[in-house]
Coordinates of C-alpha atoms in Angstrom, one line a residue:
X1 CA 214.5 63.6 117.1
X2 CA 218.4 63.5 117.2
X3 CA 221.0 65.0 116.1
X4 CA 218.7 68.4 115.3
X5 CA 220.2 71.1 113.2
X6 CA 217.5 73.2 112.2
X7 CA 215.1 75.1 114.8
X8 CA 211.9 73.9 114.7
X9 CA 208.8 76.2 115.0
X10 CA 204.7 74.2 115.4
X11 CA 202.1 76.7 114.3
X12 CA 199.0 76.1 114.8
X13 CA 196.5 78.2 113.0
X14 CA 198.4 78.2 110.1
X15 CA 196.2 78.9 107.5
X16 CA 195.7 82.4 109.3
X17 CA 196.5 86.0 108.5
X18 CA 198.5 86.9 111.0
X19 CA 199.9 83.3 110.1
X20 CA 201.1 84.0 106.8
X21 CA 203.0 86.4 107.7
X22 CA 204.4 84.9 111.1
X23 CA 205.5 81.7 108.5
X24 CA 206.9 83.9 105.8
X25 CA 209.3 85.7 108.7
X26 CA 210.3 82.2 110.3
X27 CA 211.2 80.9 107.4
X28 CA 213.1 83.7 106.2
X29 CA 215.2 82.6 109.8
X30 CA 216.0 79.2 108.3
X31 CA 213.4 78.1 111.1
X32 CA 211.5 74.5 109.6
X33 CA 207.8 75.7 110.2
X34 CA 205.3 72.5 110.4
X35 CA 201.6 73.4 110.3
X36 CA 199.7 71.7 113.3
X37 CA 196.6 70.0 112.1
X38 CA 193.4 71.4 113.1
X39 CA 191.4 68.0 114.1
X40 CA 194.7 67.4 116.7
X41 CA 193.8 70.1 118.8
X42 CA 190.1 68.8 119.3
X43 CA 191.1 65.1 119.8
X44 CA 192.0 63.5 123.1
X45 CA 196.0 64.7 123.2
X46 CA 197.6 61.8 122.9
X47 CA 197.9 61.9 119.0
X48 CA 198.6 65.6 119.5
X49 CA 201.0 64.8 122.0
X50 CA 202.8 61.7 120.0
X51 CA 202.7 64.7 116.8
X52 CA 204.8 67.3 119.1
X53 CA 207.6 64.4 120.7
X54 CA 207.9 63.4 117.0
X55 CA 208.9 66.8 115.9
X56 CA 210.3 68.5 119.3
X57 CA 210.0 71.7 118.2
X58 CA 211.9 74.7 119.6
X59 CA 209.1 77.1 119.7
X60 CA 204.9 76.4 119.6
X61 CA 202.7 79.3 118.2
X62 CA 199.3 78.7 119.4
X63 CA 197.2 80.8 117.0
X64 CA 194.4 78.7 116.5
X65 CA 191.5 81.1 117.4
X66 CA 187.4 81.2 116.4
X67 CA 185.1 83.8 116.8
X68 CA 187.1 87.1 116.1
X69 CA 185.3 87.1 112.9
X70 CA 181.3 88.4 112.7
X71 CA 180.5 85.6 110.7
X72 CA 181.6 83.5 113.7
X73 CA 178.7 83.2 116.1
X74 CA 178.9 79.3 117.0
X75 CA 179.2 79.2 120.8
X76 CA 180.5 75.8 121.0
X77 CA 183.0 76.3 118.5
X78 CA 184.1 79.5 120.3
X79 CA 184.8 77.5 123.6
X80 CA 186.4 74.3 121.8
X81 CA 188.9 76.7 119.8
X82 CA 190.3 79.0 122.4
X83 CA 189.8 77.3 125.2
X84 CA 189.7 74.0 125.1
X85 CA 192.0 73.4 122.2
X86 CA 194.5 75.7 124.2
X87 CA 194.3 73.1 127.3
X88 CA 194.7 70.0 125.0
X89 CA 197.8 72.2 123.7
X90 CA 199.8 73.1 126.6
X91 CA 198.8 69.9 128.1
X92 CA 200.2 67.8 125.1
X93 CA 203.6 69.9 125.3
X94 CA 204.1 70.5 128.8
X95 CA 207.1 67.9 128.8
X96 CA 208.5 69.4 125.3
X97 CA 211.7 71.1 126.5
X98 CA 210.6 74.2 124.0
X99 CA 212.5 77.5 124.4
X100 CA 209.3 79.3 124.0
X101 CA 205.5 78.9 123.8
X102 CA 204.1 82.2 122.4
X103 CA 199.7 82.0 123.1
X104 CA 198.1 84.1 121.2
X105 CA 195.4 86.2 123.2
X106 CA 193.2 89.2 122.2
X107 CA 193.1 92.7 122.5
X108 CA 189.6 92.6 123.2
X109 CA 190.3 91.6 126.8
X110 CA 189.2 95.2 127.9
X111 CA 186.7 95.2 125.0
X112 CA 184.1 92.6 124.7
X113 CA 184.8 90.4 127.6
X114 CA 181.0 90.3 128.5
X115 CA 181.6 87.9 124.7
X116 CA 182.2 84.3 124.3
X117 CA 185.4 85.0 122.3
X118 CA 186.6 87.9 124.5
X119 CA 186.1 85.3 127.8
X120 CA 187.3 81.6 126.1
X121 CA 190.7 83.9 125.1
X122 CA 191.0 85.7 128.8
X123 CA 190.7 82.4 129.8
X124 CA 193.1 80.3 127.7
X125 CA 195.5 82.9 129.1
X126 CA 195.0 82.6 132.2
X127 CA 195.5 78.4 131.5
X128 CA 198.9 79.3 129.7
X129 CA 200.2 81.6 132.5
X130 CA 199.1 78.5 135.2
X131 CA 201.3 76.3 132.8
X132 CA 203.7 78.4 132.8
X133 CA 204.1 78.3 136.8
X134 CA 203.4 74.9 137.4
X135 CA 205.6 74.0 135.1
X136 CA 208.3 76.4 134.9
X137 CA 208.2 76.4 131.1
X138 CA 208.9 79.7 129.1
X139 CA 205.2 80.8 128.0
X140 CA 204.1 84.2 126.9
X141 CA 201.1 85.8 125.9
X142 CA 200.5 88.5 122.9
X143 CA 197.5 90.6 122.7
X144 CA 197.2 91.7 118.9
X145 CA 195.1 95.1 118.4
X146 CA 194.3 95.6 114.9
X147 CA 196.9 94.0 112.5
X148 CA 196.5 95.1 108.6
X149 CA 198.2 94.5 105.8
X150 CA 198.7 92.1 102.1
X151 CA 196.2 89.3 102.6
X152 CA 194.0 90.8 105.0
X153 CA 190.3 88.9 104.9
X154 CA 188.6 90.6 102.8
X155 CA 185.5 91.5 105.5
X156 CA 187.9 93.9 107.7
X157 CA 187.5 97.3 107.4
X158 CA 190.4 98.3 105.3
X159 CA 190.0 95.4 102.2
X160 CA 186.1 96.2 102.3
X161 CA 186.5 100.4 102.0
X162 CA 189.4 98.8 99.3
X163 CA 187.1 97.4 97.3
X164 CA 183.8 99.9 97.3
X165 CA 186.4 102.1 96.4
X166 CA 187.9 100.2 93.5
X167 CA 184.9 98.1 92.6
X168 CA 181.9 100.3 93.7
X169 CA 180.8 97.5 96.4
X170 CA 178.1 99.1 98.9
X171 CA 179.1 98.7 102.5
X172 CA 177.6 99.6 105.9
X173 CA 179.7 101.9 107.8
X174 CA 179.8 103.6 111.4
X175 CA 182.3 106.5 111.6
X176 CA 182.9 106.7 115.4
X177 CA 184.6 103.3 116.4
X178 CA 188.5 104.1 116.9
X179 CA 191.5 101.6 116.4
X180 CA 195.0 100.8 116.7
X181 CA 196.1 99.4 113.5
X182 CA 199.7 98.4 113.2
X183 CA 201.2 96.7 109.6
X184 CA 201.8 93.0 109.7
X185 CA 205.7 93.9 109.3
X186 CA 205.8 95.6 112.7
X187 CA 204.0 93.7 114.5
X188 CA 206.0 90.5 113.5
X189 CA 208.8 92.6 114.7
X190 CA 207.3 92.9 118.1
X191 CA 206.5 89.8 118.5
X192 CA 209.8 88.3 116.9
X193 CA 211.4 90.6 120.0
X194 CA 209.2 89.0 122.5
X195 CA 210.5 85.8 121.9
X196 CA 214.1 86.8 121.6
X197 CA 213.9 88.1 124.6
X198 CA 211.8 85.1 127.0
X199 CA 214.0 85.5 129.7
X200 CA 212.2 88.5 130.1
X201 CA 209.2 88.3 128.6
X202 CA 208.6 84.6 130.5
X203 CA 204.8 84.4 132.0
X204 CA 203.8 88.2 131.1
X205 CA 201.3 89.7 128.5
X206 CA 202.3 91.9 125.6
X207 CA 199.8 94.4 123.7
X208 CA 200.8 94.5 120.5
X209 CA 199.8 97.8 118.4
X210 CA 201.3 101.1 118.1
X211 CA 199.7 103.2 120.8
X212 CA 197.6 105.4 118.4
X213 CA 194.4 105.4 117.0
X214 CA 192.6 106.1 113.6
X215 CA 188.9 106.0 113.8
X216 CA 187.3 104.6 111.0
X217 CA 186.2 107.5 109.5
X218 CA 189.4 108.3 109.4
X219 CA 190.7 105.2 107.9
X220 CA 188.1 105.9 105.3
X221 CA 189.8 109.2 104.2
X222 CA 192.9 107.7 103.5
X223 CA 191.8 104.8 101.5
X224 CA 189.8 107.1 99.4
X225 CA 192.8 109.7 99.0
X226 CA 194.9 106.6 97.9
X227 CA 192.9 105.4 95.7
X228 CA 191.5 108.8 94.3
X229 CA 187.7 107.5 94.6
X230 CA 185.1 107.5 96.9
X231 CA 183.9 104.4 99.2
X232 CA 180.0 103.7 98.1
X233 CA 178.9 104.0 102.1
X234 CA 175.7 103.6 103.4
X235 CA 176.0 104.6 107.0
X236 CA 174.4 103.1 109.7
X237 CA 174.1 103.7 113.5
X238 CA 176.3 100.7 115.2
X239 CA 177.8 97.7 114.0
X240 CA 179.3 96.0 117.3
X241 CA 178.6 96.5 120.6
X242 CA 182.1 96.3 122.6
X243 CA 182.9 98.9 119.6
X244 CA 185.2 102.0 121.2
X245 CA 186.5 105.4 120.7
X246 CA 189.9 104.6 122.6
X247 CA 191.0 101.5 121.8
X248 CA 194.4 101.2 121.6
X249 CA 197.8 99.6 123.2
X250 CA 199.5 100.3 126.0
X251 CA 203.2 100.0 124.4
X252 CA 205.2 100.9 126.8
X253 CA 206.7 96.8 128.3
X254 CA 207.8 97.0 123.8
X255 CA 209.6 100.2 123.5
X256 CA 211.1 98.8 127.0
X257 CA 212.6 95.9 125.3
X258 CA 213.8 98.3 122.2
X259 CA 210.6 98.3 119.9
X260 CA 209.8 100.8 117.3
X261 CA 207.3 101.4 114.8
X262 CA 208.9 101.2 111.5
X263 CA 205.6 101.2 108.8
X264 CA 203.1 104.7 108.8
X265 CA 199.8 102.7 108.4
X266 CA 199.3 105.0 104.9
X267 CA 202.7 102.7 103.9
X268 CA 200.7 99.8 104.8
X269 CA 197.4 100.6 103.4
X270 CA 199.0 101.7 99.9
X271 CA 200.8 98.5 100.0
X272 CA 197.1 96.9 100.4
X273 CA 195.5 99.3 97.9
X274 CA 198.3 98.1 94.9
X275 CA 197.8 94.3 95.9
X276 CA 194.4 94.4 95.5
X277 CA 194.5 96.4 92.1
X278 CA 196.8 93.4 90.8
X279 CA 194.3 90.9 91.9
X280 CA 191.4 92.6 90.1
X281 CA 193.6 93.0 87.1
X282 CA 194.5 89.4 87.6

């Protein structure tokens, strides 16, 4: 493409959380976002690869990602999406003079790595730092802890305790498991000063979260003093397995690059809590 004015940002995964929120931001930059279709990531890369050179994009977010949800339990699908797809991905742009390709990992590293998603995204990594030395191309890796925020899917924590709360849903519920939440505004923040700063940041790993911790029991008080009703829980012993009580960021590579967190997560669930009143209303 010649004579480019605009910066030009791939993402694939699009149709994501984290996503929408990512988009919203770029755009906001007056950066052209152009979704990457799915079924090009699981084809031989030469139609992905002819998609990238048409569009030369400045920067490539690789969020595609399966098997974070429970619902997700299809092995093969698990490997194809973070793994595989990731190859076909840096493979197809390794001679796309980008100024930055941002993978998208997962804070479960430490967590569930004994899991298919918690290995395929260790893995991809580990592909996308090898690019990134072979190839001398500016590549870094995120690890997201627990984002939150408006169009959270509806089976996390938060939007469930939202709605018994609001609707009177039933919902299991195990107190113990602590996490580090951190709002969707932040941690675009973070990331948007990972990439500002790829010189830097080139062929490292960043954990993304606030370096604190709410277990859910607590997370369940605060919904319920928002909202000024009780959650209909019905509790039950464990729900997942790589589940801990200390699992949170280490924060310390962001605040060295000037980070901060700006958004209290009560800021953020309230936020939630009057979005999904409006939708029910709706």
């Amino acid at each position: 493409m010649k004579n480019k004015t605009k910066q030009i940002a791939i993402v694939s995964g699009a149709s994501g959380f984290i996503a929408s929120h990512l988009i919203k931001s770029l755009k906001e930059q007056e950066i052209v976002v152009i979704p990457l279709p799915r079924k090009l990531l699981y084809e031989p890369y030469t139609g992905l690869q002819e998609f990238l050179t048409k569009h030369n994009p400045d920067y490539i977010y690789a969020l595609h990602s399966y098997g974070n949800l429970f619902s997700q339990q299809e092995e093969d699908k698990i490997v194809m999406a973070n793994y595989f797809a990731t190859w076909n991905l840096l493979q197809a742009s390794k001679y796309i003079n980008y100024k930055a390709f941002i993978h998208f990992a997962t804070s479960k590293h430490s967590q569930d790595s004994n899991t298919f998603y918690g290995a395929t995204k260790k893995g991809a990594q580990a592909l996308a730092f090898a690019h990134a030395k072979q190839y001398d191309k500016p590549i870094v890796s995120v690890e997201p802890y627990t984002v939150i925020g408006i169009s959270e899917p509806r089976e996390h924590l938060i939007p469930t305790i939202i709605q018994s709360c609001l609707i009177g849903d039933e919902m299991p519920f195990v107190s113990d498991p602590s996490h580090d939440y951190i709002g969707a505004y932040d941690f675009i923040n973070a990331l948007q000063l990972i990439v500002d700063n790829i010189r830097i940041t080139n062929g490292k790993s960043y954990e993304i979260g606030t370096g604190k911790t709410y277990t859910n029991g607590d997370i369940l008080n605060m919904v319920e003093q928002l909202t000024n009703k009780h959650a209909n829980i019905r509790k039950i012993k464990l729900m997942r397995e790589y589940d801990s009580q200390d699992w949170r960021a280490d924060v310390k590579p962001l605040r060295a690059l000037g980070w901060a967190q700006e958004q209290h997560i009560q800021m953020v669930i309230k936020e939630m809590i009057e979005y999904e009143k409006k939708a029910y209303q709706g």
